[in-house]
């Protein structure tokens, strides 16, 4: 099939490349000329394991193209995916849909034969109705169908998540388009993905509800971790004990720092704003947002306690600074608030991240980047394991740290409490 992905951010690029790998002809369009030029040279704008090989392979075999010409790309395609950003509005919690509506206006002036127009971007319920309204102002409704097909790709796992999804949600009110999309996704359906056809509004809400639920699950276990710390209980035991109940499930039940990234913080805010607009109070999700926003202050307090209040001139090393492992994404990373607070209190910060130095810290005094793990931890008083990269899972701390007395605060519960105790290492983790 002939596809066009509008927006080569995370969603558009990964989905476009994966669709081309399934044998479709795909044009990835973006108004950012530099990005498109780079992609043509094989320079990928994001860190995503396996993506560069797939881009190269499909670009070489001519199934994948990159373009800045939106009109031309739309007219050459049967299915148009809208994959532009829907960030949180400045000074608010609603999603900013300006890019979506701009694209809808571009699309309506490029339709001459039937097109399926799909929102893959995360958009609030009723956005599909708005897009349909905008396009139908200039184009007959017989010539297009607006569908919601939300993505559920995790950064760092995106190619796997695209190839082996649990479910494919198609929010589509017409039979003809539904058949075309079932066909498009048939290689994934035959590998076991469940295909769900719902109303367009339902599909839009499924995406937000899923992310809000996962954020709730994480926040639930994070709060229980706080209780475990007071009771000398290990939260890992609670996660295992609860997670084995099939009704609950063990995934997304791992306590850690506040959840971050480009989706959970944004989507939890957007769904509550939508609900407020429709005079419905999503109080559970509102309290999840509040609890998560408060989590970094709680962890800071724990750091103060671990250092017995003596933070001035203490050398603190952060292992990993992104919001989670296997990504270079700093959006809403919990350390973006923790590091400046520690600096304010006189600490000296050194960090290592497998994805390199971060512009967010370049201008902060007393924050430096180390090129590898051993030089990062060498001179530290406190090592904070902030993300769970495999690289951090078998460090010989005693061999690498020159100081006799050092402490580890493992925010991802990677190491075993008993093994650390045996080695006489002062070790703290979350929820124990
Ligand atoms: C998420 C959704 O999982 C994906 O389906 C959606 O489409 C995009 O948003 P992503 O933001 O890439 O994906 O990250 P995810 O792996 O879901 O983690 C989100 C946050 O939750 C991270 O900060 C992570 O560290 C945290 N997390 C996750 C936990 O603290 N504990 C867990 O058990 C799982």
CSV table of C-alpha atoms and ligand atoms in Angstrom, one decimal:
chain,number,residue,atom,x,y,z
A,1,UNK,CA,0.0,0.0,0.0
A,2,UNK,CA,1.1,3.6,-0.5
A,3,UNK,CA,1.4,5.4,2.8
A,4,UNK,CA,2.5,8.8,4.0
A,5,UNK,CA,3.5,9.7,7.5
A,6,UNK,CA,3.2,13.4,8.3
A,7,UNK,CA,5.7,14.2,11.1
A,8,UNK,CA,9.0,12.2,11.5
A,9,UNK,CA,9.1,12.4,15.3
A,10,UNK,CA,9.1,9.3,17.4
A,11,UNK,CA,5.8,7.9,16.3
A,12,UNK,CA,5.9,8.9,12.6
A,13,UNK,CA,9.4,7.7,12.0
A,14,UNK,CA,9.2,4.4,13.8
A,15,UNK,CA,5.8,3.5,12.3
A,16,UNK,CA,6.8,4.6,8.8
A,17,UNK,CA,10.0,2.6,8.8
A,18,UNK,CA,8.2,-0.5,10.2
A,19,UNK,CA,5.4,-0.2,7.7
A,20,UNK,CA,8.0,0.0,4.9
A,21,UNK,CA,9.7,-3.1,6.3
A,22,UNK,CA,6.3,-4.9,6.0
A,23,UNK,CA,6.4,-4.2,2.2
A,24,UNK,CA,4.5,-0.9,1.9
A,25,UNK,CA,5.7,2.2,0.0
A,26,UNK,CA,6.1,4.8,2.6
A,27,UNK,CA,6.9,8.5,2.4
A,28,UNK,CA,8.0,10.2,5.7
A,29,UNK,CA,7.3,13.9,5.5
A,30,UNK,CA,8.5,16.7,7.7
A,31,UNK,CA,8.7,20.4,7.4
A,32,UNK,CA,12.2,20.3,9.0
A,33,UNK,CA,14.5,20.3,6.0
A,34,UNK,CA,17.6,19.5,8.0
A,35,UNK,CA,16.0,16.5,9.6
A,36,UNK,CA,14.9,15.1,6.2
A,37,UNK,CA,18.3,15.8,4.7
A,38,UNK,CA,19.9,13.9,7.6
A,39,UNK,CA,17.5,11.0,7.3
A,40,UNK,CA,18.4,10.7,3.6
A,41,UNK,CA,22.0,10.3,4.7
A,42,UNK,CA,21.1,7.7,7.3
A,43,UNK,CA,21.4,10.1,10.3
A,44,UNK,CA,18.6,9.3,12.7
A,45,UNK,CA,17.3,12.1,14.9
A,46,UNK,CA,16.5,9.8,17.9
A,47,UNK,CA,18.1,7.0,19.8
A,48,UNK,CA,16.1,3.9,19.3
A,49,UNK,CA,17.8,0.5,19.2
A,50,UNK,CA,17.6,-1.2,15.7
A,51,UNK,CA,16.0,1.8,14.0
A,52,UNK,CA,19.1,2.9,12.0
A,53,UNK,CA,19.5,-0.5,10.4
A,54,UNK,CA,15.8,-0.6,9.4
A,55,UNK,CA,16.0,2.9,7.9
A,56,UNK,CA,19.0,2.1,5.9
A,57,UNK,CA,17.6,-1.3,4.6
A,58,UNK,CA,14.3,0.2,3.5
A,59,UNK,CA,15.7,3.4,2.1
A,60,UNK,CA,18.1,1.4,0.0
A,61,UNK,CA,15.4,-0.9,-1.4
A,62,UNK,CA,13.4,2.2,-2.2
A,63,UNK,CA,10.3,1.4,-0.1
A,64,UNK,CA,11.1,4.2,2.3
A,65,UNK,CA,11.3,7.8,1.1
A,66,UNK,CA,11.9,11.1,2.9
A,67,UNK,CA,10.4,14.4,1.7
A,68,UNK,CA,9.5,17.9,2.8
A,69,UNK,CA,6.8,18.2,0.1
A,70,UNK,CA,3.6,17.6,2.0
A,71,UNK,CA,1.1,18.1,-0.9
A,72,UNK,CA,3.0,15.8,-3.3
A,73,UNK,CA,3.4,13.1,-0.6
A,74,UNK,CA,-0.3,13.2,0.2
A,75,UNK,CA,-1.4,13.0,-3.4
A,76,UNK,CA,0.9,10.0,-4.0
A,77,UNK,CA,-0.6,8.1,-1.0
A,78,UNK,CA,-3.8,6.1,-0.3
A,79,UNK,CA,-3.4,6.3,3.5
A,80,UNK,CA,-2.2,9.4,5.3
A,81,UNK,CA,-1.0,9.1,8.9
A,82,UNK,CA,-1.0,12.3,11.0
A,83,UNK,CA,2.0,11.9,13.5
A,84,UNK,CA,2.7,15.4,14.5
A,85,UNK,CA,3.2,16.4,18.2
A,86,UNK,CA,0.5,17.2,20.6
A,87,UNK,CA,2.4,18.7,23.5
A,88,UNK,CA,0.9,20.2,26.6
A,89,UNK,CA,-0.3,23.8,26.1
A,90,UNK,CA,2.0,26.4,27.6
A,91,UNK,CA,0.4,27.6,30.9
A,92,UNK,CA,-2.2,24.8,30.9
A,93,UNK,CA,-2.8,21.1,30.9
A,94,UNK,CA,-4.8,20.6,27.7
A,95,UNK,CA,-3.1,19.2,24.6
A,96,UNK,CA,-2.0,21.8,22.0
A,97,UNK,CA,-3.7,20.7,18.8
A,98,UNK,CA,-2.5,23.5,16.5
A,99,UNK,CA,-0.1,21.2,14.5
A,100,UNK,CA,-2.9,18.7,14.0
A,101,UNK,CA,-5.3,21.3,12.7
A,102,UNK,CA,-2.7,22.9,10.5
A,103,UNK,CA,-2.0,19.5,8.9
A,104,UNK,CA,-5.8,18.9,8.4
A,105,UNK,CA,-6.0,22.1,6.5
A,106,UNK,CA,-3.0,21.1,4.3
A,107,UNK,CA,-4.6,17.7,3.7
A,108,UNK,CA,-7.9,19.2,2.5
A,109,UNK,CA,-6.2,21.1,-0.2
A,110,UNK,CA,-4.4,18.0,-1.5
A,111,UNK,CA,-7.3,15.5,-1.9
A,112,UNK,CA,-8.3,14.5,-5.4
A,113,UNK,CA,-9.1,10.9,-4.9
A,114,UNK,CA,-10.3,8.8,-1.9
A,115,UNK,CA,-7.9,9.0,1.1
A,116,UNK,CA,-7.9,7.4,4.5
A,117,UNK,CA,-6.7,9.9,7.0
A,118,UNK,CA,-5.4,8.4,10.3
A,119,UNK,CA,-4.5,10.1,13.5
A,120,UNK,CA,-1.6,8.2,15.2
A,121,UNK,CA,-0.7,11.2,17.3
A,122,UNK,CA,-2.3,11.1,20.7
A,123,UNK,CA,-5.4,13.3,20.4
A,124,UNK,CA,-8.2,14.1,22.9
A,125,UNK,CA,-11.6,12.6,22.3
A,126,UNK,CA,-13.5,14.4,19.5
A,127,UNK,CA,-10.4,15.6,17.7
A,128,UNK,CA,-11.3,13.2,14.8
A,129,UNK,CA,-14.7,14.9,14.6
A,130,UNK,CA,-12.9,18.3,14.4
A,131,UNK,CA,-10.5,17.0,11.6
A,132,UNK,CA,-13.5,15.7,9.7
A,133,UNK,CA,-15.2,19.1,10.0
A,134,UNK,CA,-12.1,21.0,8.8
A,135,UNK,CA,-11.6,18.7,5.7
A,136,UNK,CA,-15.3,18.5,4.8
A,137,UNK,CA,-15.4,22.3,4.6
A,138,UNK,CA,-13.6,21.9,1.2
A,139,UNK,CA,-13.8,18.2,0.3
A,140,UNK,CA,-16.8,15.9,-0.2
A,141,UNK,CA,-17.2,13.4,2.7
A,142,UNK,CA,-17.2,10.6,0.0
A,143,UNK,CA,-13.5,11.4,-0.7
A,144,UNK,CA,-12.1,10.8,2.7
A,145,UNK,CA,-12.4,8.9,6.0
A,146,UNK,CA,-10.9,10.1,9.3
A,147,UNK,CA,-9.8,7.2,11.5
A,148,UNK,CA,-8.1,7.0,14.9
A,149,UNK,CA,-5.3,4.4,15.2
A,150,UNK,CA,-3.4,5.2,18.4
A,151,UNK,CA,0.2,3.9,18.9
A,152,UNK,CA,1.4,2.2,22.0
A,153,UNK,CA,5.1,2.2,21.3
A,154,UNK,CA,7.5,2.4,24.2
A,155,UNK,CA,10.7,4.3,23.6
A,156,UNK,CA,13.6,1.8,23.5
A,157,UNK,CA,11.2,-1.0,22.6
A,158,UNK,CA,9.4,0.7,19.8
A,159,UNK,CA,10.3,-1.7,16.9
A,160,UNK,CA,9.4,-4.7,19.0
A,161,UNK,CA,6.2,-3.1,20.1
A,162,UNK,CA,5.3,-2.2,16.5
A,163,UNK,CA,6.0,-5.7,15.2
A,164,UNK,CA,4.4,-7.6,18.1
A,165,UNK,CA,1.7,-5.4,19.5
A,166,UNK,CA,-0.8,-6.8,22.0
A,167,UNK,CA,-3.6,-5.1,20.1
A,168,UNK,CA,-4.3,-2.8,17.1
A,169,UNK,CA,-7.0,-0.3,17.8
A,170,UNK,CA,-8.9,1.1,14.8
A,171,UNK,CA,-11.5,3.7,15.5
A,172,UNK,CA,-13.4,3.7,12.3
A,173,UNK,CA,-17.0,4.2,11.5
A,174,UNK,CA,-17.0,3.0,7.8
A,175,UNK,CA,-16.7,-0.6,6.6
A,176,UNK,CA,-14.6,0.0,3.5
A,177,UNK,CA,-11.7,1.7,5.4
A,178,UNK,CA,-11.9,-0.9,8.1
A,179,UNK,CA,-11.3,-3.6,5.5
A,180,UNK,CA,-8.3,-1.7,4.0
A,181,UNK,CA,-6.7,-1.2,7.5
A,182,UNK,CA,-7.3,-4.9,8.5
A,183,UNK,CA,-5.4,-5.7,5.3
A,184,UNK,CA,-2.6,-3.2,6.1
A,185,UNK,CA,-2.1,-4.8,9.5
A,186,UNK,CA,-2.6,-8.4,8.5
A,187,UNK,CA,1.1,-9.3,8.8
A,188,UNK,CA,0.9,-8.3,12.5
A,189,UNK,CA,-2.5,-9.9,13.0
A,190,UNK,CA,-1.2,-13.2,11.7
A,191,UNK,CA,1.6,-13.1,14.3
A,192,UNK,CA,-1.0,-12.9,17.1
A,193,UNK,CA,-2.0,-9.2,17.5
A,194,UNK,CA,-5.7,-8.7,18.3
A,195,UNK,CA,-7.5,-6.4,15.9
A,196,UNK,CA,-10.1,-4.2,17.6
A,197,UNK,CA,-12.5,-2.1,15.6
A,198,UNK,CA,-14.2,0.5,17.7
A,199,UNK,CA,-15.8,3.9,17.2
A,200,UNK,CA,-13.4,6.7,16.5
A,201,UNK,CA,-14.1,8.4,19.8
A,202,UNK,CA,-13.5,5.1,21.7
A,203,UNK,CA,-10.2,4.6,20.0
A,204,UNK,CA,-9.1,8.1,21.0
A,205,UNK,CA,-10.1,7.5,24.6
A,206,UNK,CA,-8.5,4.0,24.7
A,207,UNK,CA,-5.1,5.6,24.2
A,208,UNK,CA,-5.5,8.1,27.0
A,209,UNK,CA,-7.1,5.6,29.3
A,210,UNK,CA,-4.3,3.0,28.8
A,211,UNK,CA,-1.6,5.5,29.6
A,212,UNK,CA,-3.4,6.9,32.5
A,213,UNK,CA,-4.0,3.4,33.9
A,214,UNK,CA,-0.3,2.5,33.5
A,215,UNK,CA,0.7,5.8,35.2
A,216,UNK,CA,-1.8,4.9,38.0
A,217,UNK,CA,-0.3,1.4,38.5
A,218,UNK,CA,3.2,2.9,38.8
A,219,UNK,CA,2.1,5.6,41.2
A,220,UNK,CA,0.2,3.0,43.3
A,221,UNK,CA,3.4,0.9,43.8
A,222,UNK,CA,5.5,4.0,44.3
A,223,UNK,CA,3.2,5.1,47.2
A,224,UNK,CA,3.3,1.6,48.6
A,225,UNK,CA,7.1,1.7,48.4
A,226,UNK,CA,6.9,4.8,50.7
A,227,UNK,CA,5.0,2.7,53.2
A,228,UNK,CA,7.3,-0.3,52.9
A,229,UNK,CA,10.3,2.0,53.7
A,230,UNK,CA,8.6,2.7,57.1
A,231,UNK,CA,7.8,-0.9,57.8
A,232,UNK,CA,11.0,-2.7,56.9
A,233,UNK,CA,9.3,-4.5,54.0
A,234,UNK,CA,10.7,-4.9,50.6
A,235,UNK,CA,8.4,-3.5,47.9
A,236,UNK,CA,9.8,-6.0,45.4
A,237,UNK,CA,8.1,-8.7,47.4
A,238,UNK,CA,4.8,-6.8,47.2
A,239,UNK,CA,5.2,-6.4,43.4
A,240,UNK,CA,5.8,-10.1,42.9
A,241,UNK,CA,3.0,-11.1,45.3
A,242,UNK,CA,0.5,-8.8,43.7
A,243,UNK,CA,1.6,-9.2,40.1
A,244,UNK,CA,1.2,-13.0,40.1
A,245,UNK,CA,-2.6,-12.4,40.4
A,246,UNK,CA,-3.5,-12.5,36.7
A,247,UNK,CA,-6.2,-9.9,37.3
A,248,UNK,CA,-3.4,-7.5,38.4
A,249,UNK,CA,-0.3,-8.5,36.4
A,250,UNK,CA,3.3,-7.8,37.3
A,251,UNK,CA,4.2,-5.3,34.5
A,252,UNK,CA,4.3,-1.6,35.3
A,253,UNK,CA,4.3,-2.5,39.0
A,254,UNK,CA,8.0,-1.6,39.6
A,255,UNK,CA,8.6,1.1,42.1
A,256,UNK,CA,11.1,3.8,41.2
A,257,UNK,CA,11.5,7.5,40.7
A,258,UNK,CA,8.6,9.6,39.4
A,259,UNK,CA,7.3,8.4,35.9
A,260,UNK,CA,8.5,10.7,33.1
A,261,UNK,CA,8.8,10.7,29.4
A,262,UNK,CA,6.9,12.2,26.5
A,263,UNK,CA,3.6,10.5,27.2
A,264,UNK,CA,2.5,9.7,30.8
A,265,UNK,CA,2.9,13.2,32.2
A,266,UNK,CA,1.3,14.8,29.1
A,267,UNK,CA,-1.5,12.3,28.6
A,268,UNK,CA,-2.6,12.1,32.3
A,269,UNK,CA,-3.0,15.9,32.3
A,270,UNK,CA,-4.8,16.0,28.9
A,271,UNK,CA,-7.4,13.3,29.9
A,272,UNK,CA,-8.3,15.1,33.1
A,273,UNK,CA,-8.7,18.4,31.2
A,274,UNK,CA,-10.9,16.7,28.6
A,275,UNK,CA,-13.0,15.2,31.4
A,276,UNK,CA,-13.3,18.6,33.1
A,277,UNK,CA,-14.5,20.0,29.8
A,278,UNK,CA,-17.3,17.4,29.8
A,279,UNK,CA,-18.0,18.1,33.5
A,280,UNK,CA,-16.6,14.8,34.7
A,281,UNK,CA,-14.1,14.6,37.6
A,282,UNK,CA,-11.4,12.0,37.0
A,283,UNK,CA,-10.3,12.3,40.6
A,284,UNK,CA,-8.1,9.1,40.6
A,285,UNK,CA,-6.0,10.4,37.7
A,286,UNK,CA,-5.8,13.8,39.2
A,287,UNK,CA,-4.4,12.4,42.4
A,288,UNK,CA,-1.9,10.3,40.4
A,289,UNK,CA,-0.6,13.5,38.7
A,290,UNK,CA,-0.2,15.2,42.1
A,291,UNK,CA,1.5,12.2,43.7
A,292,UNK,CA,3.9,11.8,40.8
A,293,UNK,CA,4.7,15.5,40.9
A,294,UNK,CA,5.5,15.2,44.5
A,295,UNK,CA,7.7,12.1,44.1
A,296,UNK,CA,10.9,13.9,43.2
A,297,UNK,CA,10.7,16.0,46.4
A,298,UNK,CA,10.2,12.8,48.4
A,299,UNK,CA,13.2,11.2,46.9
A,300,UNK,CA,15.3,14.4,47.5
A,301,UNK,CA,14.3,14.2,51.1
A,302,UNK,CA,15.5,10.6,51.2
A,303,UNK,CA,18.8,11.6,49.6
A,304,UNK,CA,19.2,14.2,52.4
A,305,UNK,CA,18.4,11.5,55.0
A,306,UNK,CA,20.9,9.0,53.4
A,307,UNK,CA,23.6,11.7,53.6
A,308,UNK,CA,22.5,12.5,57.1
A,309,UNK,CA,21.7,16.1,56.2
A,310,UNK,CA,25.3,16.8,55.1
A,311,UNK,CA,25.0,17.6,51.5
A,312,UNK,CA,27.5,20.5,51.1
A,313,UNK,CA,30.5,19.6,48.9
A,314,UNK,CA,29.3,16.0,48.7
A,315,UNK,CA,30.2,14.3,45.4
A,316,UNK,CA,27.1,12.8,44.0
A,317,UNK,CA,27.2,10.6,40.8
A,318,UNK,CA,24.1,10.0,38.7
A,319,UNK,CA,24.1,6.8,36.6
A,320,UNK,CA,21.7,7.5,33.8
A,321,UNK,CA,19.8,10.8,33.5
A,322,UNK,CA,17.1,10.1,30.9
A,323,UNK,CA,13.6,9.2,32.1
A,324,UNK,CA,14.2,5.5,31.6
A,325,UNK,CA,16.8,3.2,30.0
A,326,UNK,CA,17.3,2.6,26.3
A,327,UNK,CA,16.4,6.1,25.2
A,328,UNK,CA,18.1,9.5,25.0
A,329,UNK,CA,14.9,11.3,25.8
A,330,UNK,CA,15.2,13.8,28.7
A,331,UNK,CA,11.6,14.9,28.6
A,332,UNK,CA,10.1,15.0,32.1
A,333,UNK,CA,13.1,13.0,33.5
A,334,UNK,CA,12.9,13.1,37.3
A,335,UNK,CA,16.5,14.2,37.6
A,336,UNK,CA,15.7,17.5,35.8
A,337,UNK,CA,14.3,18.7,39.1
A,338,UNK,CA,16.5,16.7,41.5
A,339,UNK,CA,19.9,17.7,40.2
A,340,UNK,CA,19.4,21.5,40.4
A,341,UNK,CA,18.0,21.1,43.9
A,342,UNK,CA,21.0,19.1,45.0
A,343,UNK,CA,23.3,21.7,43.4
A,344,UNK,CA,21.4,24.5,45.3
A,345,UNK,CA,22.2,22.7,48.5
A,346,UNK,CA,25.9,22.6,47.8
A,347,UNK,CA,26.4,19.2,46.2
A,348,UNK,CA,28.7,18.6,43.3
A,349,UNK,CA,27.2,16.4,40.6
A,350,UNK,CA,28.8,14.2,38.1
A,351,UNK,CA,26.9,12.0,35.7
A,352,UNK,CA,27.2,9.3,33.1
A,353,UNK,CA,24.6,8.4,30.5
A,354,UNK,CA,25.1,5.8,27.8
A,355,UNK,CA,23.5,8.2,25.4
A,356,UNK,CA,26.0,10.9,26.1
A,357,UNK,CA,26.2,14.4,27.5
A,358,UNK,CA,22.9,16.4,27.9
A,359,UNK,CA,22.4,20.0,26.9
A,360,UNK,CA,20.0,20.4,29.9
A,361,UNK,CA,23.0,20.3,32.3
A,362,UNK,CA,25.6,22.0,30.2
A,363,UNK,CA,25.0,25.4,31.8
A,364,UNK,CA,24.6,24.3,35.4
A,365,UNK,CA,27.6,25.0,37.5
A,366,UNK,CA,29.0,22.0,39.4
A,367,UNK,CA,27.4,19.5,37.0
A,368,UNK,CA,29.9,17.5,34.9
A,369,UNK,CA,29.6,14.6,32.5
A,370,UNK,CA,32.0,11.6,32.6
A,371,UNK,CA,32.7,9.5,29.5
A,372,UNK,CA,32.4,6.1,31.2
A,373,UNK,CA,31.0,4.5,34.4
A,374,UNK,CA,34.3,3.9,36.2
A,375,UNK,CA,35.5,7.5,35.9
A,376,UNK,CA,32.0,8.7,36.8
A,377,UNK,CA,31.8,6.8,40.1
A,378,UNK,CA,35.5,6.8,41.0
A,379,UNK,CA,35.5,9.8,43.4
A,380,UNK,CA,31.9,9.7,44.6
A,381,UNK,CA,30.4,9.9,48.1
A,382,UNK,CA,27.0,8.9,46.8
A,383,UNK,CA,26.1,7.0,43.6
A,384,UNK,CA,22.5,7.3,42.5
A,385,UNK,CA,21.3,4.7,40.0
A,386,UNK,CA,18.7,6.7,38.2
A,387,UNK,CA,17.9,4.5,35.1
A,388,UNK,CA,18.1,0.8,34.7
A,389,UNK,CA,20.5,0.4,31.7
A,390,UNK,CA,22.0,-3.1,31.5
A,391,UNK,CA,25.4,-1.3,31.7
A,392,UNK,CA,24.7,-0.5,35.3
A,393,UNK,CA,23.7,-4.0,36.4
A,394,UNK,CA,27.0,-5.6,37.3
A,395,UNK,CA,29.3,-2.8,38.4
A,396,UNK,CA,32.2,-3.7,40.8
A,397,UNK,CA,31.7,-0.7,43.1
A,398,UNK,CA,34.4,-1.6,45.5
A,399,UNK,CA,37.0,-2.0,42.8
A,400,UNK,CA,36.1,1.2,41.0
A,401,UNK,CA,35.6,3.7,43.9
A,402,UNK,CA,38.7,5.1,45.6
A,403,UNK,CA,36.9,6.4,48.7
A,404,UNK,CA,36.6,4.0,51.6
A,405,UNK,CA,33.2,5.2,52.5
A,406,UNK,CA,30.7,5.5,49.8
A,407,UNK,CA,26.9,5.0,49.6
A,408,UNK,CA,24.7,3.8,46.8
A,409,UNK,CA,21.1,4.8,46.3
A,410,UNK,CA,19.6,2.5,43.8
A,411,UNK,CA,16.4,4.1,42.5
A,412,UNK,CA,15.7,1.1,40.2
A,413,UNK,CA,16.2,-1.7,42.7
A,414,UNK,CA,18.8,-3.4,40.4
A,415,UNK,CA,21.0,-4.8,43.1
A,416,UNK,CA,20.4,-7.4,45.8
A,417,UNK,CA,20.1,-6.0,49.3
A,418,UNK,CA,21.7,-9.1,50.8
A,419,UNK,CA,24.6,-9.2,48.4
A,420,UNK,CA,25.3,-5.5,49.2
A,421,UNK,CA,25.2,-6.2,52.9
A,422,UNK,CA,27.6,-9.1,52.5
A,423,UNK,CA,30.0,-6.7,50.7
A,424,UNK,CA,29.5,-4.2,53.5
A,425,UNK,CA,28.4,-1.6,51.1
A,426,UNK,CA,26.1,1.2,52.5
A,427,UNK,CA,23.2,0.6,50.0
A,428,UNK,CA,19.7,2.0,49.8
A,429,UNK,CA,17.0,1.1,47.3
A,430,UNK,CA,13.4,2.2,46.8
A,431,UNK,CA,10.7,0.7,49.0
A,432,UNK,CA,13.0,-1.2,51.4
B,1,LIG,C1,4.6,5.0,27.2
B,1,LIG,C2,3.6,3.8,27.0
B,1,LIG,O1,4.1,2.6,27.7
B,1,LIG,C3,3.4,3.6,25.5
B,1,LIG,O2,2.4,2.5,25.3
B,1,LIG,C4,2.9,4.9,25.0
B,1,LIG,O3,2.4,4.8,23.7
B,1,LIG,C5,3.9,6.0,25.1
B,1,LIG,O4,4.2,6.1,26.5
B,1,LIG,P1,7.2,5.3,27.2
B,1,LIG,O5,6.9,6.7,27.6
B,1,LIG,O6,8.2,5.1,26.2
B,1,LIG,O7,5.9,4.6,26.8
B,1,LIG,O8,7.8,4.6,28.5
B,1,LIG,P2,7.3,3.4,29.5
B,1,LIG,O9,8.2,2.3,29.3
B,1,LIG,O10,5.9,3.2,29.5
B,1,LIG,O11,7.7,4.1,30.9
B,1,LIG,C6,7.1,5.3,31.3
B,1,LIG,C7,7.6,5.8,32.7
B,1,LIG,O12,7.2,4.9,33.7
B,1,LIG,C8,9.1,5.8,32.8
B,1,LIG,O13,9.5,6.9,33.5
B,1,LIG,C9,9.5,4.5,33.5
B,1,LIG,O14,10.7,4.6,34.2
B,1,LIG,C10,8.3,4.4,34.4
B,1,LIG,N1,8.0,3.0,34.9
B,1,LIG,C11,7.6,2.1,34.0
B,1,LIG,C12,8.1,2.7,36.2
B,1,LIG,O15,8.5,3.6,37.1
B,1,LIG,N2,7.8,1.5,36.6
B,1,LIG,C13,7.4,0.5,35.8
B,1,LIG,O16,7.1,-0.6,36.3
B,1,LIG,C14,7.2,0.8,34.4
